[in-house]
PDB file of C-alpha atoms in Angstrom:
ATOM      1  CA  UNK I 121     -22.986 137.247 196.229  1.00 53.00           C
ATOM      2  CA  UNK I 122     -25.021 139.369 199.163  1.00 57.00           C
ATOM      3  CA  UNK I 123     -22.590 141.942 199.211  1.00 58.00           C
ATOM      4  CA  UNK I 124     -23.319 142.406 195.160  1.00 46.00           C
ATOM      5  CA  UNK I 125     -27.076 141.656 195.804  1.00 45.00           C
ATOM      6  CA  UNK I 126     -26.353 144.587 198.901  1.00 45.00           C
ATOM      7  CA  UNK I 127     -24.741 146.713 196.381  1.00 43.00           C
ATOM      8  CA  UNK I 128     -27.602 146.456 193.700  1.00 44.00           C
ATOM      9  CA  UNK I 129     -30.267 147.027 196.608  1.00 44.00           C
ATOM     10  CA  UNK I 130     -28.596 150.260 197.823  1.00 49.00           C
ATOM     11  CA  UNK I 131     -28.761 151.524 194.303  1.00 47.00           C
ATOM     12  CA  UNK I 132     -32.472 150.705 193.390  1.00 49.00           C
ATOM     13  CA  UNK I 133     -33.099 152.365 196.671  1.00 46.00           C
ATOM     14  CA  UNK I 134     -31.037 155.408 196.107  1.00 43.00           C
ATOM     15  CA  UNK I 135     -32.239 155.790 192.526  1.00 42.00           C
ATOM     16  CA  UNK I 136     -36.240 155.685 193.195  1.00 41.00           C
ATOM     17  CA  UNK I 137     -35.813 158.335 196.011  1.00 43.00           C
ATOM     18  CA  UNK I 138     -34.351 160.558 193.567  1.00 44.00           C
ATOM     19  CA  UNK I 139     -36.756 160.098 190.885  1.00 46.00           C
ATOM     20  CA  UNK I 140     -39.776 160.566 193.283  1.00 51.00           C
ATOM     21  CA  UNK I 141     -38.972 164.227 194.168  1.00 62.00           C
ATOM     22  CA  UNK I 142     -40.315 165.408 197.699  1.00 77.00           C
ATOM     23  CA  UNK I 143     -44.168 167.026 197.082  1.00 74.00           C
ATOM     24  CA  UNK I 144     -43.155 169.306 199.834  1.00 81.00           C
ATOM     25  CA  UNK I 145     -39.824 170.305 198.151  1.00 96.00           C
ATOM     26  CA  UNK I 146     -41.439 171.014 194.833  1.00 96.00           C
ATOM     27  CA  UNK I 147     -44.377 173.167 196.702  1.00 96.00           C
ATOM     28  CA  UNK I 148     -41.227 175.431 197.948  1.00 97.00           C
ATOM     29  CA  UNK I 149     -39.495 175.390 194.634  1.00 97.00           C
ATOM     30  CA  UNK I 150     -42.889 176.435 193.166  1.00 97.00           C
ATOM     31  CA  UNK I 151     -43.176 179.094 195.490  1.00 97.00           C
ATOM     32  CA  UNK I 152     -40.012 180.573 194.566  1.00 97.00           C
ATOM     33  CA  UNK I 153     -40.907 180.419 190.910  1.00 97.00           C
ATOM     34  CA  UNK I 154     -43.707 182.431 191.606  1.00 96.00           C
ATOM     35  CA  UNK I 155     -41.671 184.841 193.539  1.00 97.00           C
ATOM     36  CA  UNK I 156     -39.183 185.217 190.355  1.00 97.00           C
ATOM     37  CA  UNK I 157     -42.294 185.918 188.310  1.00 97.00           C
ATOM     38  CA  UNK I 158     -43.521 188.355 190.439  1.00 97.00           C
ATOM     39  CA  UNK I 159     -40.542 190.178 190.496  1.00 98.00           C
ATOM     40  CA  UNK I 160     -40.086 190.241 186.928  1.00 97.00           C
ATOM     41  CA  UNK I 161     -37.332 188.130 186.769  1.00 97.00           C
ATOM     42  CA  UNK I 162     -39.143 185.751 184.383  1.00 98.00           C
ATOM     43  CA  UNK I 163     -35.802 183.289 183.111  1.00 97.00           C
ATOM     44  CA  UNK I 164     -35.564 182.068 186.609  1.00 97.00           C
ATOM     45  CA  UNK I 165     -39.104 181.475 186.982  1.00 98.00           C
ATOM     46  CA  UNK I 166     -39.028 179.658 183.750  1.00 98.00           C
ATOM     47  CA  UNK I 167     -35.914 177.915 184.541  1.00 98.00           C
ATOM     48  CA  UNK I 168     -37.406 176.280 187.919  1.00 98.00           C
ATOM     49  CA  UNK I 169     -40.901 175.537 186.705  1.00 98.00           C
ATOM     50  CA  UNK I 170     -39.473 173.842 183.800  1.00 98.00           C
ATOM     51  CA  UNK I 171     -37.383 171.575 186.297  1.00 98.00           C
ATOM     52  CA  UNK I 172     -40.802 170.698 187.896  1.00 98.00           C
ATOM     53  CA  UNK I 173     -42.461 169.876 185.129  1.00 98.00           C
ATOM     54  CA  UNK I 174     -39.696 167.617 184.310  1.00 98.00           C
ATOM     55  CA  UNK I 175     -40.176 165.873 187.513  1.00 97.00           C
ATOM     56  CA  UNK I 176     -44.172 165.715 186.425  1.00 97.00           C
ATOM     57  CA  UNK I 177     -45.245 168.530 188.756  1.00 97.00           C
ATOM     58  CA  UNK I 178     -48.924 169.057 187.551  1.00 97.00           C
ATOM     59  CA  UNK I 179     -49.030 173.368 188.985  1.00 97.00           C
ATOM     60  CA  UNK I 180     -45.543 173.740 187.179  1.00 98.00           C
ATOM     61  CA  UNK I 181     -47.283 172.872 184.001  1.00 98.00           C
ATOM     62  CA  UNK I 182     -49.437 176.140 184.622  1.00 97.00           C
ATOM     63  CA  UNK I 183     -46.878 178.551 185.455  1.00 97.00           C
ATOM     64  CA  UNK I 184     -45.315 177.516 181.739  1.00 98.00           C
ATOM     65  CA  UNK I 185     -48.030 177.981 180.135  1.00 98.00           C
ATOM     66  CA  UNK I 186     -48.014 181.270 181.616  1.00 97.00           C
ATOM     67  CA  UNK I 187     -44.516 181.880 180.984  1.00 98.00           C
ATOM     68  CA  UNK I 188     -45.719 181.090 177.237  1.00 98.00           C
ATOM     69  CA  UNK I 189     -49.051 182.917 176.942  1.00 98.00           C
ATOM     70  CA  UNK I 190     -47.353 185.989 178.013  1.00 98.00           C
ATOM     71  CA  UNK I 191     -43.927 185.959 176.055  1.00 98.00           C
ATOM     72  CA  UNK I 192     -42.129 186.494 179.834  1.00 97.00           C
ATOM     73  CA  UNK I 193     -38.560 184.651 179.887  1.00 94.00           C
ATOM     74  CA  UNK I 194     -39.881 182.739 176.545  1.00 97.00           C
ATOM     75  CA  UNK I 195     -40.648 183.720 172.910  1.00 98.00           C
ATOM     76  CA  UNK I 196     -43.833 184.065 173.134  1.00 98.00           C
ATOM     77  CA  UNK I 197     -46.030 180.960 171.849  1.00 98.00           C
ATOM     78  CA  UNK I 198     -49.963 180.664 172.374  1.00 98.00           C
ATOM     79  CA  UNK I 199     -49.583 176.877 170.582  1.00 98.00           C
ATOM     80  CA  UNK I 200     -47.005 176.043 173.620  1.00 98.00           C
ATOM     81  CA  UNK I 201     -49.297 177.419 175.972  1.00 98.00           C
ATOM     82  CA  UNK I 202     -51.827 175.427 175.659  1.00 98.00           C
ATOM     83  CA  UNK I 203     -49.827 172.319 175.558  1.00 98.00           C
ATOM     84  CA  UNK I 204     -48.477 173.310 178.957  1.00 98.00           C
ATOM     85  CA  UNK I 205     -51.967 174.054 180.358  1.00 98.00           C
ATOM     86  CA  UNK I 206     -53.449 171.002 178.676  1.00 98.00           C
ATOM     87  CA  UNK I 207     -51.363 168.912 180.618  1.00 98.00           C
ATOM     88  CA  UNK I 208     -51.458 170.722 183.569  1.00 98.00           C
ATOM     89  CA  UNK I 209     -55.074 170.211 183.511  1.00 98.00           C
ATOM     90  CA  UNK I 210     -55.104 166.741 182.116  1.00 98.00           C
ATOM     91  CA  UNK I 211     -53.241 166.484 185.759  1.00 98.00           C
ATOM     92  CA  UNK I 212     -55.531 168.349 188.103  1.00 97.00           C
ATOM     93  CA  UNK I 213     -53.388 171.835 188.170  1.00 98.00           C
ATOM     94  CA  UNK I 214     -56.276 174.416 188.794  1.00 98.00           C
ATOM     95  CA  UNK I 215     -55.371 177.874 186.951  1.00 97.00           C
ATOM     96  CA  UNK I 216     -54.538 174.678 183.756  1.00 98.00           C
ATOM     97  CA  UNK I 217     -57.813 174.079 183.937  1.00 98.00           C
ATOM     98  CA  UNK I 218     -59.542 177.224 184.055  1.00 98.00           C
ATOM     99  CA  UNK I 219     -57.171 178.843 181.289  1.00 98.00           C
ATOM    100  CA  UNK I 220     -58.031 175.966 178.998  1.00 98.00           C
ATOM    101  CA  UNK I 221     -61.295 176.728 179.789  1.00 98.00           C
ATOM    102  CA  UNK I 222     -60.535 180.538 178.268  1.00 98.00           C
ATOM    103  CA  UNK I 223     -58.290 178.827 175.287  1.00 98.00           C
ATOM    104  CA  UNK I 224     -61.602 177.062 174.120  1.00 98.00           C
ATOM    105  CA  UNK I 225     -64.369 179.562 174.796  1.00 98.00           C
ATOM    106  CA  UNK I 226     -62.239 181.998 173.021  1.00 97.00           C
ATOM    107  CA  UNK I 227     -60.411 179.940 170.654  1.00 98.00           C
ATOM    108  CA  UNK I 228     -56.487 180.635 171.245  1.00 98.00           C
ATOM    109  CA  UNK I 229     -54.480 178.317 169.366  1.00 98.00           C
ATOM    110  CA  UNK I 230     -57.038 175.987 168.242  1.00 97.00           C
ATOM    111  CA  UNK I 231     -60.670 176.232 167.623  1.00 97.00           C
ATOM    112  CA  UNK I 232     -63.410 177.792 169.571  1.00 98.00           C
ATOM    113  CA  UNK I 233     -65.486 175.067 171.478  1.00 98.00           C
ATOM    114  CA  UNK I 234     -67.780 175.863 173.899  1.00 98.00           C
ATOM    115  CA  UNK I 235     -68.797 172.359 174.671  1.00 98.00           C
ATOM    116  CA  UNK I 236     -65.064 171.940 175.914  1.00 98.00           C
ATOM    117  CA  UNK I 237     -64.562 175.586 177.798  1.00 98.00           C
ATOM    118  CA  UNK I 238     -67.449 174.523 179.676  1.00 98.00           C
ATOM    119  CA  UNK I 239     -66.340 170.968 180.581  1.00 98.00           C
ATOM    120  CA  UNK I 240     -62.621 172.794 181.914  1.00 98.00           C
ATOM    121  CA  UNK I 241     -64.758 175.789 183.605  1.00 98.00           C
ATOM    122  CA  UNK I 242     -66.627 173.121 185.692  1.00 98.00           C
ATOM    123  CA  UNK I 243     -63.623 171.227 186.434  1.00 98.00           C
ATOM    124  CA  UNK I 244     -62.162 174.003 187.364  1.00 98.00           C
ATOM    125  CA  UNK I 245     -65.119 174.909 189.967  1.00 98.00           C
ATOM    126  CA  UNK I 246     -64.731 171.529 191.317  1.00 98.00           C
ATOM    127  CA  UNK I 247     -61.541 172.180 192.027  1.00 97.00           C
ATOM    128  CA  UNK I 248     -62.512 175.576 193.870  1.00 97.00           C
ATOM    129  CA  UNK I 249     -61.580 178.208 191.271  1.00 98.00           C
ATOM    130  CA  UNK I 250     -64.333 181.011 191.424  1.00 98.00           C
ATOM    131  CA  UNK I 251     -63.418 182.455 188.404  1.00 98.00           C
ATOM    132  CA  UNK I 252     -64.338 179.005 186.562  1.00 97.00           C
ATOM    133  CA  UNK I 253     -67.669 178.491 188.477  1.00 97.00           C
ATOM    134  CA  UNK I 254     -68.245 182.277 187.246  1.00 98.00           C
ATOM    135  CA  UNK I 255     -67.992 181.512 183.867  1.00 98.00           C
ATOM    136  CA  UNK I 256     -69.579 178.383 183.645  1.00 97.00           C
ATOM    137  CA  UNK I 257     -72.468 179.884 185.152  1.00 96.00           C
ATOM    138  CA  UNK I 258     -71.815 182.825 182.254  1.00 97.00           C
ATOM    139  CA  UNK I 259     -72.126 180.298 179.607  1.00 96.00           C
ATOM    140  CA  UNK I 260     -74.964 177.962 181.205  1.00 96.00           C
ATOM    141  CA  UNK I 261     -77.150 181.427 181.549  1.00 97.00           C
ATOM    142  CA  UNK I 262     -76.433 183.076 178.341  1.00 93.00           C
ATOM    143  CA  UNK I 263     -75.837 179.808 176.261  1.00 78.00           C
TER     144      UNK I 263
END
């Protein structure tokens, strides 16, 4: 009976450290995502952000929408877009957060509402984007 109650312990154990993926690890991975993009070799940037999302990687959540908004490695999709920066920003991801920001002052893939672009522009700020204190300052000066 405690070598099966062992058994069962070891397996928990090994189990929840591979579901709760290593912040450090998924920076790195992240990193080289961004170095794919960069280099224009969009399916493998696509290919590891989408493994990071899947592990619930809030910045990987940005870099597909990206990958969407653009059309790079991906048919291009505005409407999947803004579901990945939605819940990148729902999550804290900064550039999710900003470019919702742009998706509702502008109205790309749903409707324009400046009530909300402003909310995700300040949010955005708080999180230390310049561009999204710029624009919220934009919008508070010129209505």
């Amino acid at each position: 009976m405690t070598r099966l109650f062992a058994c069962l312990l070891l397996a928990i154990c090994t189990w929840t450290s591979a579901a709760m993926a290593d912040p450090q690890s998924q920076q790195e991975r992240l990193k080289q995502s961004d170095a794919f993009y960069a280099a224009g070799n969009y399916t493998s940037a696509y290919q590891i952000a989408d493994a990071l999302a899947k592990e619930g990687y809030a910045p990987a959540y940005g870099r597909l929408g990206q990958l969407y908004s653009e059309g790079n490695g991906v048919a291009q999709s505005k409407m999947l877009a803004r579901h990945w920066y939605s819940k990148g920003a729902e999550n804290g991801d900064v550039m999710s957060t900003y470019n919702m920001g742009i998706y509702n002052d502008v109205g790309i893939a749903g409707p324009k509402d400046p009530t909300a672009a402003l909310a995700y522009y300040k949010r955005a700020a708080d999180l230390g984007d310049a561009k999204g204190a710029f624009n919220a300052g934009q919008m508070l000066v010129t209505g």
